[in-house]
Short mmCIF file of C-alpha atoms and ligand atoms in Angstrom, two decimals:
data_model
loop_
_atom_site.label_atom_id
_atom_site.label_comp_id
_atom_site.label_asym_id
_atom_site.label_seq_id
_atom_site.Cartn_x
_atom_site.Cartn_y
_atom_site.Cartn_z
CA MET P 1 43.54 96.81 101.84
CA THR P 2 47.36 96.35 101.99
CA VAL P 3 48.98 93.53 100.02
CA THR P 4 51.27 91.63 102.39
CA ALA P 5 53.04 89.39 99.81
CA GLU P 6 55.12 91.38 97.28
CA GLU P 7 56.18 88.35 95.53
CA GLN P 8 53.02 86.67 95.44
CA PHE P 9 51.40 89.62 94.03
CA ARG P 10 53.94 90.19 91.58
CA ALA P 11 53.60 86.72 90.32
CA TRP P 12 50.00 87.13 90.39
CA LYS P 13 49.95 90.14 88.13
CA ALA P 14 52.81 88.41 85.91
CA LYS P 15 50.46 85.30 85.68
CA THR P 16 53.25 83.14 86.93
CA MET P 17 53.58 80.71 89.91
CA PRO P 18 54.16 82.48 93.27
CA PRO P 19 57.24 81.37 95.43
CA VAL P 20 56.80 78.81 98.36
CA GLU P 21 57.12 81.10 101.39
CA GLU P 22 57.47 80.60 105.26
CA VAL P 23 54.67 83.05 106.51
CA ARG P 24 55.59 82.76 110.13
CA PRO P 25 57.84 80.35 111.95
CA GLY P 26 56.15 77.03 111.11
CA VAL P 27 53.53 78.33 108.74
CA TRP P 28 54.14 77.72 105.03
CA SER P 29 52.58 78.77 101.69
CA ILE P 30 52.81 76.25 98.81
CA PRO P 31 51.09 77.36 95.53
CA VAL P 32 49.90 74.16 93.82
CA PRO P 33 48.93 74.44 90.29
CA PHE P 34 45.30 74.28 89.43
CA VAL P 35 45.46 73.10 86.03
CA GLY P 36 43.44 74.41 83.11
CA ASN P 37 42.15 77.27 85.29
CA PRO P 38 42.45 80.99 85.03
CA MET P 39 43.02 81.18 88.72
CA ARG P 40 46.28 79.30 88.03
CA TYR P 41 47.01 77.84 91.71
CA THR P 42 45.53 77.20 95.00
CA LEU P 43 47.58 78.28 98.01
CA SER P 44 48.15 75.35 100.34
CA TYR P 45 49.27 75.98 103.85
CA VAL P 46 51.56 74.04 106.05
CA LEU P 47 50.92 74.41 109.85
CA ILE P 48 53.72 72.82 111.88
CA GLY P 49 52.93 72.10 115.70
CA GLU P 50 55.09 71.09 118.37
CA ASP P 51 53.81 70.24 122.00
CA VAL P 52 55.85 70.80 125.03
CA GLY P 53 56.86 67.34 125.07
CA GLY P 54 58.69 67.67 121.66
CA ARG P 55 55.79 65.88 119.75
CA ARG P 56 55.54 67.35 116.32
CA GLU P 57 52.37 67.23 114.04
CA VAL P 58 51.74 69.08 110.78
CA ALA P 59 48.44 69.97 109.29
CA LEU P 60 48.04 70.91 105.69
CA VAL P 61 45.24 72.93 104.61
CA ASP P 62 43.78 72.61 101.13
CA PRO P 63 46.24 70.41 99.35
CA GLY P 64 44.96 71.56 95.95
CA TRP P 65 43.76 70.12 92.44
CA ASP P 66 44.77 66.59 91.88
CA SER P 67 47.58 66.30 88.92
CA ASP P 68 50.84 64.53 88.89
CA GLU P 69 52.45 68.21 88.11
CA GLY P 70 50.59 69.27 91.35
CA TRP P 71 52.00 66.46 93.23
CA GLU P 72 55.53 67.27 92.43
CA VAL P 73 55.03 70.88 93.30
CA LEU P 74 53.44 70.13 96.48
CA THR P 75 56.11 67.44 97.51
CA ALA P 76 58.77 70.07 96.54
CA GLY P 77 57.16 72.84 98.58
CA LEU P 78 57.15 70.26 101.58
CA ALA P 79 60.93 69.51 101.03
CA THR P 80 61.44 73.23 101.17
CA ALA P 81 59.86 73.49 104.60
CA GLY P 82 62.09 70.40 105.65
CA LEU P 83 58.91 67.96 105.35
CA THR P 84 58.02 64.97 103.47
CA PRO P 85 54.21 63.79 102.67
CA SER P 86 54.66 61.37 105.57
CA SER P 87 55.26 64.36 107.83
CA ILE P 88 51.59 65.12 107.54
CA THR P 89 49.38 64.00 110.25
CA GLY P 90 46.04 66.14 109.20
CA ILE P 91 44.75 67.13 106.12
CA VAL P 92 42.27 70.01 106.67
CA VAL P 93 40.09 70.88 103.58
CA THR P 94 38.04 74.58 103.69
CA HIS P 95 35.38 73.20 101.64
CA PHE P 96 34.20 70.49 99.09
CA HIS P 97 35.88 71.50 95.85
CA PRO P 98 38.26 69.80 93.70
CA ASP P 99 40.86 72.58 93.88
CA HIS P 100 40.92 72.21 97.50
CA LEU P 101 40.24 68.68 98.19
CA GLY P 102 41.20 66.93 95.01
CA MET P 103 44.72 66.12 96.19
CA ALA P 104 43.85 64.98 99.61
CA ALA P 105 43.42 61.17 98.48
CA ARG P 106 46.66 61.15 97.16
CA LEU P 107 48.25 62.89 99.95
CA ARG P 108 46.55 60.76 102.57
CA ALA P 109 47.56 57.54 100.57
CA ALA P 110 51.27 58.62 101.12
CA SER P 111 50.95 59.96 104.71
CA GLY P 112 48.19 58.15 106.39
CA ALA P 113 47.03 61.60 107.66
CA TRP P 114 43.32 61.85 108.50
CA VAL P 115 41.18 64.15 106.19
CA ALA P 116 38.93 66.82 107.88
CA LEU P 117 36.03 68.96 106.46
CA GLY P 118 33.63 71.26 108.13
CA GLU P 119 30.73 69.47 109.87
CA HIS P 120 28.25 71.11 107.80
CA GLU P 121 29.67 70.09 104.29
CA PRO P 122 27.56 67.86 102.43
CA LEU P 123 29.27 64.74 101.20
CA PRO P 124 28.24 62.49 98.28
CA GLU P 125 27.20 59.61 100.52
CA HIS P 126 24.40 62.24 101.34
CA TRP P 127 23.40 62.27 97.81
CA ARG P 128 21.08 59.88 96.28
CA GLY P 129 22.83 56.48 95.86
CA ASP P 130 21.78 56.12 92.14
CA PRO P 131 23.84 57.92 89.63
CA THR P 132 20.80 57.84 87.24
CA GLN P 133 18.77 59.31 89.72
CA PHE P 134 21.22 61.98 90.55
CA VAL P 135 21.29 63.05 86.82
CA VAL P 136 17.76 62.98 86.42
CA GLU P 137 17.20 65.25 89.57
CA ASP P 138 19.88 67.59 88.75
CA ARG P 139 18.48 67.93 85.01
CA SER P 140 14.98 68.45 86.00
CA GLN P 141 16.07 71.37 88.36
CA PHE P 142 17.37 73.08 85.56
CA ALA P 143 14.14 72.32 83.56
CA ASP P 144 12.10 73.90 86.31
CA TRP P 145 14.44 76.95 86.00
CA GLY P 146 13.15 77.56 82.47
CA VAL P 147 16.33 76.32 80.71
CA PRO P 148 15.58 75.47 77.11
CA ASP P 149 15.94 71.89 76.07
CA GLU P 150 18.81 72.36 73.87
CA PHE P 151 20.97 73.89 76.83
CA LEU P 152 19.80 71.05 79.54
CA ASP P 153 22.77 68.57 78.53
CA GLU P 154 25.44 71.23 79.15
CA VAL P 155 24.33 72.64 82.16
CA SER P 156 23.31 69.19 83.87
CA PHE P 157 25.66 66.98 85.69
CA GLN P 158 26.00 63.64 83.91
CA GLU P 159 26.95 60.29 85.30
CA GLU P 160 30.75 60.81 84.84
CA THR P 161 30.37 64.01 86.91
CA TRP P 162 28.78 61.95 89.79
CA ALA P 163 31.50 59.57 89.48
CA GLN P 164 34.21 62.10 89.71
CA MET P 165 32.62 63.76 92.78
CA THR P 166 32.25 60.55 94.66
CA ALA P 167 35.90 59.42 94.01
CA VAL P 168 37.35 61.93 96.13
CA ALA P 169 38.71 61.44 99.62
CA ALA P 170 36.26 60.98 102.36
CA PRO P 171 36.76 62.75 105.52
CA GLN P 172 37.52 60.93 108.91
CA ARG P 173 36.98 63.92 110.82
CA ARG P 174 34.55 66.81 110.74
CA LEU P 175 35.42 70.10 112.29
CA ALA P 176 32.80 72.06 114.41
CA ASP P 177 32.61 75.87 114.74
CA GLY P 178 34.94 77.09 117.63
CA GLU P 179 36.98 73.85 117.77
CA LEU P 180 40.61 73.71 117.81
CA LEU P 181 42.28 71.76 115.09
CA PRO P 182 43.12 68.37 116.50
CA VAL P 183 46.86 68.91 115.89
CA ALA P 184 49.64 68.77 118.55
CA GLY P 185 51.23 72.13 119.48
CA LEU P 186 48.65 74.28 117.25
CA GLN P 187 45.99 76.65 118.75
CA VAL P 188 44.23 77.15 115.39
CA ARG P 189 40.36 77.63 115.72
CA VAL P 190 37.79 76.40 113.18
CA LEU P 191 35.42 79.29 112.03
CA ALA P 192 32.26 77.98 110.28
CA THR P 193 31.40 80.49 107.22
CA PRO P 194 28.86 78.65 105.03
CA GLY P 195 27.94 80.62 101.93
CA HIS P 196 30.45 79.36 99.16
CA THR P 197 29.33 75.95 100.17
CA PRO P 198 27.34 74.97 103.18
CA GLY P 199 30.34 73.87 105.19
CA SER P 200 32.84 76.16 104.28
CA ILE P 201 35.32 76.86 107.17
CA CYS P 202 38.07 79.55 107.71
CA LEU P 203 40.85 78.87 110.36
CA VAL P 204 42.07 81.50 112.99
CA ASP P 205 45.44 81.41 114.20
CA GLU P 206 45.55 84.02 116.79
CA ALA P 207 48.96 83.56 118.08
CA ASN P 208 50.41 84.27 114.87
CA GLY P 209 47.76 86.83 113.87
CA LEU P 210 46.86 84.87 110.95
CA ILE P 211 43.23 83.98 109.49
CA LEU P 212 42.96 81.39 106.52
CA THR P 213 39.87 82.34 104.57
CA GLY P 214 39.78 79.63 101.80
CA ASP P 215 37.40 80.96 99.21
CA HIS P 216 35.19 82.79 101.51
CA VAL P 217 37.31 85.93 101.37
CA LEU P 218 39.70 86.48 98.52
CA PRO P 219 41.45 89.82 97.80
CA ARG P 220 39.80 90.05 93.94
CA ILE P 221 37.49 87.33 92.96
CA THR P 222 34.14 87.30 94.44
CA PRO P 223 33.34 83.90 95.52
CA HIS P 224 30.66 81.90 93.68
CA VAL P 225 27.57 81.65 96.01
CA SER P 226 25.13 79.53 94.13
CA LEU P 227 21.91 77.25 94.65
CA GLU P 228 23.14 73.73 94.02
CA ALA P 229 20.97 70.93 93.71
CA ALA P 230 19.12 70.52 96.93
CA ASN P 231 21.59 70.98 99.68
CA HIS P 232 21.61 74.39 100.60
CA ALA P 233 18.41 76.44 101.66
CA ASP P 234 19.45 79.97 101.32
CA PRO P 235 23.43 80.34 100.61
CA LEU P 236 23.24 84.06 100.06
CA ARG P 237 21.95 84.67 103.34
CA ASP P 238 24.18 82.47 104.91
CA TYR P 239 27.12 84.04 102.98
CA LEU P 240 26.06 87.48 104.26
CA GLU P 241 25.91 86.13 107.73
CA SER P 242 29.48 84.52 107.43
CA LEU P 243 30.92 87.89 106.33
CA GLY P 244 29.31 89.38 109.41
CA ILE P 245 31.34 87.21 111.68
CA MET P 246 34.61 88.18 110.22
CA GLY P 247 35.53 90.95 112.64
CA VAL P 248 37.62 88.22 114.66
CA GLY P 249 40.16 88.57 111.74
CA ALA P 250 39.98 92.35 111.52
CA ASP P 251 43.59 93.03 112.34
CA MET P 252 45.06 89.89 111.28
CA GLU P 253 46.88 88.88 107.98
CA VAL P 254 44.70 87.22 105.56
CA LEU P 255 45.96 83.86 104.04
CA PRO P 256 43.51 83.33 101.35
CA ALA P 257 43.53 79.79 98.99
CA HIS P 258 43.94 82.00 95.83
CA GLU P 259 45.66 85.17 94.52
CA TYR P 260 47.67 86.82 97.62
CA ARG P 261 47.99 87.52 101.31
CA PHE P 262 46.99 90.86 102.50
CA ARG P 263 45.60 92.91 105.42
CA GLY P 264 42.48 94.87 105.59
CA LEU P 265 40.22 92.20 106.11
CA MET P 266 36.93 94.44 106.80
CA THR P 267 37.70 96.61 103.93
CA ARG P 268 37.33 93.60 101.69
CA VAL P 269 34.27 92.11 103.55
CA ALA P 270 32.60 95.58 102.99
CA GLU P 271 33.35 95.42 99.20
CA LEU P 272 32.10 91.80 98.92
CA ARG P 273 28.87 92.66 100.98
CA ALA P 274 28.39 95.75 98.51
CA HIS P 275 28.81 93.78 95.57
CA THR P 276 26.73 91.17 96.49
CA LEU P 277 23.75 93.44 97.49
CA GLU P 278 24.31 95.61 94.35
CA ARG P 279 23.85 92.23 92.40
CA SER P 280 20.53 91.42 94.54
CA ARG P 281 19.32 94.84 93.46
CA GLU P 282 19.95 94.31 89.81
CA VAL P 283 17.64 91.12 90.28
CA VAL P 284 15.07 93.02 91.86
CA ALA P 285 15.08 95.53 88.99
CA VAL P 286 14.43 92.74 86.44
CA LEU P 287 11.64 91.11 88.62
CA GLU P 288 10.11 94.72 88.70
CA GLU P 289 9.99 94.96 85.01
CA GLY P 290 7.64 91.87 85.22
CA GLU P 291 8.81 90.14 82.10
CA ALA P 292 10.95 87.31 83.41
CA GLY P 293 9.19 84.23 84.67
CA SER P 294 11.99 81.76 85.15
CA VAL P 295 15.46 81.59 86.69
CA TRP P 296 16.65 81.44 83.10
CA GLU P 297 14.73 84.78 81.84
CA VAL P 298 15.98 86.57 84.94
CA SER P 299 19.84 85.32 84.36
CA LYS P 300 19.30 86.69 80.59
CA GLU P 301 18.81 90.28 81.87
CA LEU P 302 21.61 90.56 84.23
CA THR P 303 24.99 91.94 83.39
CA TRP P 304 27.74 89.14 82.80
CA SER P 305 31.20 90.21 82.18
CA ARG P 306 31.14 88.76 78.78
CA GLY P 307 27.60 88.77 78.11
CA PHE P 308 25.11 85.96 78.75
CA ASP P 309 25.34 84.45 75.44
CA SER P 310 28.99 83.75 75.95
CA LEU P 311 28.15 81.35 79.08
CA ARG P 312 28.17 77.81 78.28
CA GLY P 313 28.48 74.56 79.97
CA PHE P 314 29.65 74.71 83.53
CA MET P 315 29.97 78.51 83.66
CA LEU P 316 26.30 78.58 82.59
CA ARG P 317 25.34 76.13 85.24
CA LEU P 318 27.03 78.47 87.89
CA ALA P 319 25.51 81.71 86.28
CA LEU P 320 21.96 80.08 86.74
CA ALA P 321 22.66 78.81 90.19
CA GLU P 322 24.06 82.15 91.31
CA THR P 323 20.77 83.65 89.88
CA ALA P 324 18.68 81.12 91.90
CA SER P 325 20.54 82.00 94.89
CA HIS P 326 19.36 85.40 94.61
CA LEU P 327 15.67 84.49 94.14
CA VAL P 328 15.90 82.50 97.06
CA TYR P 329 17.48 85.01 99.26
CA LEU P 330 14.96 87.60 98.03
CA ALA P 331 12.13 85.25 98.69
CA GLY P 332 13.54 84.83 102.21
CA GLN P 333 13.48 88.45 102.85
CA GLY P 334 9.66 88.61 102.01
CA ARG P 335 9.67 89.58 98.52
CA ASP P 336 7.32 87.77 96.23
CA VAL P 337 9.61 86.63 93.45
CA GLY P 338 6.79 84.66 91.81
CA ILE P 339 9.34 82.42 90.24
CA LEU P 340 9.80 78.36 90.77
CA VAL P 341 13.29 78.20 92.10
CA SER P 342 13.17 75.15 94.54
CA ARG P 343 10.71 72.46 94.83
CA GLY P 344 11.65 71.47 98.10
CA THR P 345 10.67 73.36 101.20
CA PRO P 346 13.12 75.67 102.32
CA THR P 347 14.75 74.53 105.62
CA PRO P 348 16.53 76.54 107.91
CA ALA P 349 20.12 77.43 107.73
CA THR P 350 22.37 74.93 109.68
CA GLN P 351 24.57 77.03 111.96
ZN1 LIG O 401 38.87 77.44 95.05
#
């Protein structure tokens, strides 16, 4: 892998904010603060299109975490690119996570732009309409996973989580695999890459030799692939398959949603695959010892960077959901895992 953004890389190492940059003519990178998170920023990308008739349309990819500070930084970044929020015609979000989608509602209010997500991304409207029922079902999944009673409150979603998640911008458009972004003057293609979320997408800008990878491929962090409540049959299988289709960007510069730009996508893909399969082997080793009878007990035996006992709250939730994703994957590969992971019948991947 080769870092292609020296200033971004220096800023990332120094734990400061990287600069706004024009990556190619009409392609801008704007780091938006991810408040309170060690990742520190989401890289928003602005894609300016102009058709033969001189009509200009502008897509903004991943407006980032919603905050007043983030809004100021985003609008200042747009100004650097000679734009204002009202220049934006389309807001494209690589996946339904608050550090990507969060500021879409504010940007849509200021611009009137449509918001688009991948066609397979589940939306709050597909969940149970009743927040109480949502909380009950979420909690019962963790109980099924063997989580002791005293941890159930901190790992489960509460009614306010439901309220936060349903308050975000609803998409007016859905983007299918292979489709061109509906933005005049752009030739940017959608690549469906389920795994991190069921509807995660990458964007391929062949003319500029760029691939926007969202959180699917990041230069340093391994994206979280976890079994979340009842919306994703086998996320790890999907993720590995989605790594397998990245050859399209083999020679392109990679524009990830965090950290920094680089080249050498296939090297990074190979690392991510190896890391994931290594983790699965660790889960198999725990199963073979025959002591662990629940998702909780398997998780306790796995290596975690600061130890299992240090994981609390949302981090503990993610850790358990990651373990569950490995168990579902292994079961799908024909292994008898002998542990209750999902009460629903697994459904085929939607891709
Ligand atoms: Zn992210």
